[in-house]
PDB file of C-alpha atoms in Angstrom:
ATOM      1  CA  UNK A   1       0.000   0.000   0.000  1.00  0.00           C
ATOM      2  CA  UNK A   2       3.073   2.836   0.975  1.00  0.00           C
ATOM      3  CA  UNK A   3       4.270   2.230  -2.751  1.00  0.00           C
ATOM      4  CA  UNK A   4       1.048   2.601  -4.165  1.00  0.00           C
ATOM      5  CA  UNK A   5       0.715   5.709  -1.952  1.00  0.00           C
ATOM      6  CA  UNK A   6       4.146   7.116  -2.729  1.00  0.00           C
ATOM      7  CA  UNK A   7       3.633   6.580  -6.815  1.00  0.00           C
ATOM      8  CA  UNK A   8       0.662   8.488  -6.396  1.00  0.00           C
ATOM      9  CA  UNK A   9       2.537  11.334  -4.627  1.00  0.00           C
ATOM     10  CA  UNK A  10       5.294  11.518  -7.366  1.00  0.00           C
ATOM     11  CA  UNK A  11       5.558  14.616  -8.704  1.00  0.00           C
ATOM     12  CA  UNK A  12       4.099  15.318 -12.390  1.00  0.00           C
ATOM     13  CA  UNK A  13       6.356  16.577 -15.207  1.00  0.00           C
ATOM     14  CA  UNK A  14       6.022  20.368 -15.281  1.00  0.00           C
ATOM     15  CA  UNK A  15       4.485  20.163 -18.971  1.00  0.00           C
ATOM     16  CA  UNK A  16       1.452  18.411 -17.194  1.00  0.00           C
ATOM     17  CA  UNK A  17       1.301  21.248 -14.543  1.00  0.00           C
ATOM     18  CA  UNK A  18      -1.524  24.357 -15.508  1.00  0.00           C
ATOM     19  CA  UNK A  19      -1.143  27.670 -13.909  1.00  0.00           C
ATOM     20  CA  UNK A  20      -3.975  30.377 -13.501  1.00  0.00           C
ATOM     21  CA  UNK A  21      -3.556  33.745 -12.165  1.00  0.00           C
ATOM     22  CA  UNK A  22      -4.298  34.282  -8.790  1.00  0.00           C
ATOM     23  CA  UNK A  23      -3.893  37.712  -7.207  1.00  0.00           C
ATOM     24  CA  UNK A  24      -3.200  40.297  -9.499  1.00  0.00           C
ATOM     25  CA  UNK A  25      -0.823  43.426  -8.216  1.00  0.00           C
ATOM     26  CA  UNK A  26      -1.951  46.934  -7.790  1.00  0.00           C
ATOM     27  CA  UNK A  27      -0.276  47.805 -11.086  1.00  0.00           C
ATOM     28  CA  UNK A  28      -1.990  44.596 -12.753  1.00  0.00           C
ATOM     29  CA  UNK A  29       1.549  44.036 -14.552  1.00  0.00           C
ATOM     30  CA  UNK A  30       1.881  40.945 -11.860  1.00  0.00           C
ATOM     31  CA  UNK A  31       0.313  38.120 -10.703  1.00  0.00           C
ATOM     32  CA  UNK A  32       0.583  35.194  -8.331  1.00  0.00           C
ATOM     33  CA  UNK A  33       0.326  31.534 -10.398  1.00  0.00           C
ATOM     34  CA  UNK A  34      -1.946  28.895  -9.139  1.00  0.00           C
ATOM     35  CA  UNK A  35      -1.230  25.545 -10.195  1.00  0.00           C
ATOM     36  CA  UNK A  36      -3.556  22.980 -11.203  1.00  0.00           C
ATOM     37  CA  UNK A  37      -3.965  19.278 -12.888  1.00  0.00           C
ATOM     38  CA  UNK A  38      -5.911  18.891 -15.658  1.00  0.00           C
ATOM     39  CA  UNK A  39      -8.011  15.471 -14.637  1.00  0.00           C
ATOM     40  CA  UNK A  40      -6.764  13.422 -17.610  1.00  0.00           C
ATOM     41  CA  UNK A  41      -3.707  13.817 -15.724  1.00  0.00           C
ATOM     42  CA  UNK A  42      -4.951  12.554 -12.585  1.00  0.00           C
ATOM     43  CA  UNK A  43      -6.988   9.229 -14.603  1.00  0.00           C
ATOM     44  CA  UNK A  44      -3.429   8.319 -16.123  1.00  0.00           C
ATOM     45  CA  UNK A  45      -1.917   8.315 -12.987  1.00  0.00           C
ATOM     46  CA  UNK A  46      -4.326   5.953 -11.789  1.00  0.00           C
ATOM     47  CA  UNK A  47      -4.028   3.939 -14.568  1.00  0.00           C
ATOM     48  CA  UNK A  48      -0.560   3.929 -14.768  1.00  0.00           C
ATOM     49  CA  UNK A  49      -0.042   2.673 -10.382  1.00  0.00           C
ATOM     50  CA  UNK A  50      -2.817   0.210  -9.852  1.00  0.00           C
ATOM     51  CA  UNK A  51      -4.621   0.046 -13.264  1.00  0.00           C
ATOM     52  CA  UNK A  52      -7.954   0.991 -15.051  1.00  0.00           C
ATOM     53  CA  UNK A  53     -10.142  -1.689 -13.523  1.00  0.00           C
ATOM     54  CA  UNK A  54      -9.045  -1.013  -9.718  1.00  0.00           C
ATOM     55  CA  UNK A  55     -10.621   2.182  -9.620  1.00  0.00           C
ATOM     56  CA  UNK A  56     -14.107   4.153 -10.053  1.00  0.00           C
ATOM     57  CA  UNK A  57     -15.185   7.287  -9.710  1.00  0.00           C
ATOM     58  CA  UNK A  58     -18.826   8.685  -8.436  1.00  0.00           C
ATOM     59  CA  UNK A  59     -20.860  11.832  -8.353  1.00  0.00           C
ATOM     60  CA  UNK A  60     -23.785  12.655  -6.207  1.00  0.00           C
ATOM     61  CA  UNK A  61     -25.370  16.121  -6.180  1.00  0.00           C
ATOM     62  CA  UNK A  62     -26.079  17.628  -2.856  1.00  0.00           C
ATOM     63  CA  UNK A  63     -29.665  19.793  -2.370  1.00  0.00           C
ATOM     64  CA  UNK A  64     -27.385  22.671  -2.723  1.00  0.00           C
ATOM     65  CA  UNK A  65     -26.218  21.606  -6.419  1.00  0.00           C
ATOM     66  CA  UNK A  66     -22.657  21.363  -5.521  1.00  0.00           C
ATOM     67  CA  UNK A  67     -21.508  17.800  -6.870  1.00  0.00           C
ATOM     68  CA  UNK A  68     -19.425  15.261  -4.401  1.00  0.00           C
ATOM     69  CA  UNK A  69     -17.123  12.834  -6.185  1.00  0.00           C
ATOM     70  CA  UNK A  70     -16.319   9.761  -4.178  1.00  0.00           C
ATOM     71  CA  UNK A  71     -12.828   8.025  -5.830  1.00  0.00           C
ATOM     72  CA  UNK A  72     -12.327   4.278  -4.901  1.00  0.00           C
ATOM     73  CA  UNK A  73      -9.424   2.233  -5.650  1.00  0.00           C
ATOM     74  CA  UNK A  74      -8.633  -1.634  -4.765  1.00  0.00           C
ATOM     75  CA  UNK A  75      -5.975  -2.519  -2.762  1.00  0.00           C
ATOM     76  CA  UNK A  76      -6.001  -6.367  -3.051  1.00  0.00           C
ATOM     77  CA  UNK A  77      -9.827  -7.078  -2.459  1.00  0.00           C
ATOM     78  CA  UNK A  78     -10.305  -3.946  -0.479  1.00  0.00           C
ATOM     79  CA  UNK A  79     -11.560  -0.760  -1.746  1.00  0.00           C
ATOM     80  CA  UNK A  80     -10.806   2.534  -0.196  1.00  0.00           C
ATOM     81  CA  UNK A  81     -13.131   5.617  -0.513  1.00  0.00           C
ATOM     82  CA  UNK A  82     -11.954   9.462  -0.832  1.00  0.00           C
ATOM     83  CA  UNK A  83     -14.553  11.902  -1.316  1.00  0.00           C
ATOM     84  CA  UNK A  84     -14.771  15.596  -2.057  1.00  0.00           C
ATOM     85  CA  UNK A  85     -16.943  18.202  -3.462  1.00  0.00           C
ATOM     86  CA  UNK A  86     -17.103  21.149  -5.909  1.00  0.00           C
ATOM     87  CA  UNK A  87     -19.359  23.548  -7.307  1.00  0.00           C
ATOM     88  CA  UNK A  88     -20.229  25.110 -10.853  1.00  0.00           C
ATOM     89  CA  UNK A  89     -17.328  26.477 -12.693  1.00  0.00           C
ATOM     90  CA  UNK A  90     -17.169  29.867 -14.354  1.00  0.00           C
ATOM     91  CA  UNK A  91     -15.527  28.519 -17.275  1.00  0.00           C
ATOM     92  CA  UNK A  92     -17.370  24.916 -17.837  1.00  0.00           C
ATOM     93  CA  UNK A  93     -20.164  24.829 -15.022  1.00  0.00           C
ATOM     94  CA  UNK A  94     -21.104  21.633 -14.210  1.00  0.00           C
ATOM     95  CA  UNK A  95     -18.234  19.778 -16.345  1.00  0.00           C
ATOM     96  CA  UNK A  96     -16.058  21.440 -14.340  1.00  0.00           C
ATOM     97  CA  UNK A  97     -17.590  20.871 -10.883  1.00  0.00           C
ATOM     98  CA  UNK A  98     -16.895  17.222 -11.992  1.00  0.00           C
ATOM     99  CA  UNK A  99     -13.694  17.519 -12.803  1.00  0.00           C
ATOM    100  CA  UNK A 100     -12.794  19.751  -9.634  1.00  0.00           C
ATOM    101  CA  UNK A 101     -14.508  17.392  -7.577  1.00  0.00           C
ATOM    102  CA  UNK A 102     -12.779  14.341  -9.334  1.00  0.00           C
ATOM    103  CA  UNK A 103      -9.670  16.194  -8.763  1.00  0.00           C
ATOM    104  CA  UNK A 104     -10.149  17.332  -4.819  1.00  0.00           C
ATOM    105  CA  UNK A 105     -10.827  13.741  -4.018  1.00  0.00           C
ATOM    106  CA  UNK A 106      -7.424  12.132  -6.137  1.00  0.00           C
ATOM    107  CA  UNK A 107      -5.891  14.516  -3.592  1.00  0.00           C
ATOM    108  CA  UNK A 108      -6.843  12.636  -0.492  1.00  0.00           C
ATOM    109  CA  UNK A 109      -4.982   9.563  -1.861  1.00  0.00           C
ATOM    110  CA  UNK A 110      -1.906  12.454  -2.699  1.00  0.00           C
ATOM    111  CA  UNK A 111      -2.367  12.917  -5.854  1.00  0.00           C
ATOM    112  CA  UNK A 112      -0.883  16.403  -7.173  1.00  0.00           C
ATOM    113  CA  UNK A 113      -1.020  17.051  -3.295  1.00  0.00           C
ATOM    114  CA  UNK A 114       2.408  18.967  -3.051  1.00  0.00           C
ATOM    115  CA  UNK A 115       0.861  21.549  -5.241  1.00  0.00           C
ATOM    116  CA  UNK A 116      -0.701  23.289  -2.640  1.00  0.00           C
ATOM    117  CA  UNK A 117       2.845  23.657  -1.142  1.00  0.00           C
ATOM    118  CA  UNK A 118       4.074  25.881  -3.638  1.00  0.00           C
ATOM    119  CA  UNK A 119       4.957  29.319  -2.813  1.00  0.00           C
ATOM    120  CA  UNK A 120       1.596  31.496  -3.324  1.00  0.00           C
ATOM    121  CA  UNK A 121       3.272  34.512  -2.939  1.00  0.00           C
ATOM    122  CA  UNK A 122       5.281  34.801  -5.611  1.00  0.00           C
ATOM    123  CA  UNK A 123       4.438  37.224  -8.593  1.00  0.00           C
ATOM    124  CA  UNK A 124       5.551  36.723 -12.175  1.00  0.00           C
ATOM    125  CA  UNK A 125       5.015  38.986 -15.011  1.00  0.00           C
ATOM    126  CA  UNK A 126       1.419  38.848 -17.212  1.00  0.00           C
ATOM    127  CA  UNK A 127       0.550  40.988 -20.157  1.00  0.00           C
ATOM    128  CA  UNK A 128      -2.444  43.361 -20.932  1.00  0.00           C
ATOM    129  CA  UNK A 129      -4.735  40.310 -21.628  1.00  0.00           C
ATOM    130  CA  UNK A 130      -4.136  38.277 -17.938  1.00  0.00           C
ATOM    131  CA  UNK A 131      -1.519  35.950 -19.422  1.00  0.00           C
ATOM    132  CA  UNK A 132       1.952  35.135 -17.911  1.00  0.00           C
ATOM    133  CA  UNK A 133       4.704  36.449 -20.288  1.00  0.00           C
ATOM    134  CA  UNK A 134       6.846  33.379 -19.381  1.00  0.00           C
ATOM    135  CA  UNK A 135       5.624  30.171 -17.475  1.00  0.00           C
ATOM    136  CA  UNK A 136       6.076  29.942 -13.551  1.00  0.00           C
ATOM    137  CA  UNK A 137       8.572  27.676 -12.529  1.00  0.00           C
ATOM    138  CA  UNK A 138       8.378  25.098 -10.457  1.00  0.00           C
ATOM    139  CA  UNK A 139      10.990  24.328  -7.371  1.00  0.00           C
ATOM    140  CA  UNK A 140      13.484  21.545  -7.542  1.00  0.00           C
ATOM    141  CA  UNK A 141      11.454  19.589  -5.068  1.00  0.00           C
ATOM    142  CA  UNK A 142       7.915  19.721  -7.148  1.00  0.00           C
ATOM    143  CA  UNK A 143       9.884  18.082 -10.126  1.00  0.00           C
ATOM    144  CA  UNK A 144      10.015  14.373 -10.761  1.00  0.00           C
ATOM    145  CA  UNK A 145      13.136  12.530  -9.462  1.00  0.00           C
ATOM    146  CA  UNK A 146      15.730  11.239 -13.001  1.00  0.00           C
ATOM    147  CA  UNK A 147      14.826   7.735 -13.692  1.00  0.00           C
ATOM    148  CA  UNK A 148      18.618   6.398 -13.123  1.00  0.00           C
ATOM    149  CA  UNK A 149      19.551   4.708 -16.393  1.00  0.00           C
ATOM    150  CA  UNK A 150      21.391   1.224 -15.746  1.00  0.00           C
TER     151      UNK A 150
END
């Protein structure tokens, strides 16, 4: 189980990694950079430590319309539940409550987890439309570890 646990953990490559703009400066020339897993991401990974068939996802909408995704996955002939919940985007409503909900629960198990550690603070240069000139980068310890080659 600790190996299936620490695979999940692993960091992703930083081509997998999003960013959004958080907090925007006073002169709106900087902004702090959010990162964020897009959930195909998050479905490989699964695939890729314990296979397709040893894990399921499912959605239940709460009287308030926010949508809870409970993630299982089988360890031996044992499944283990994570849930979490999300509501309507602004961008894709409620395909992306799914997906943020999909995505909040793959955390529990440590999935993109050390995301949340990255430094929020930091501000990197956007243009006039919102968009960072260059890409945030991420810190040596949020990168995957080099495969050794025999």
């Amino acid at each position: 189980m600790d190996i299936i646990l620490n695979q999940f953990k692993e960091p992703f490559k930083p081509n997998e990694i999003h960013w959004r703009i958080g907090r925007k400066s006073r002169a709106k020339d900087k902004a702090t950079a959010l990162a964020y897993l897009d959930a195909r991401n998050v479905m490989k990974r699964l695939d890729d430590v314990i296979g397709f068939a040893n894990w399921q996802d499912k959605y239940i909408e709460t009287a308030s319309g926010r949508l809870i995704c409970e993630l299982s996955i089988r360890i031996g002939d044992e499944w283990i539940t994570k849930s979490d919940g999300a509501g309507d985007t602004n961008v894709e409503g409620e395909k992306g409550a799914i997906s943020d909900a999909f995505k909040r629960a793959a955390v529990k198990f440590g999935i993109g987890r050390y995301l949340y550690y990255l430094d929020g603070n930091r501000y990197y240069p956007i243009d006039q439309w919102g968009k960072f000139t260059t890409p945030p980068i991420l810190p040596d310890w949020a990168l995957p570890k080099q495969k050794q080659v025999a």
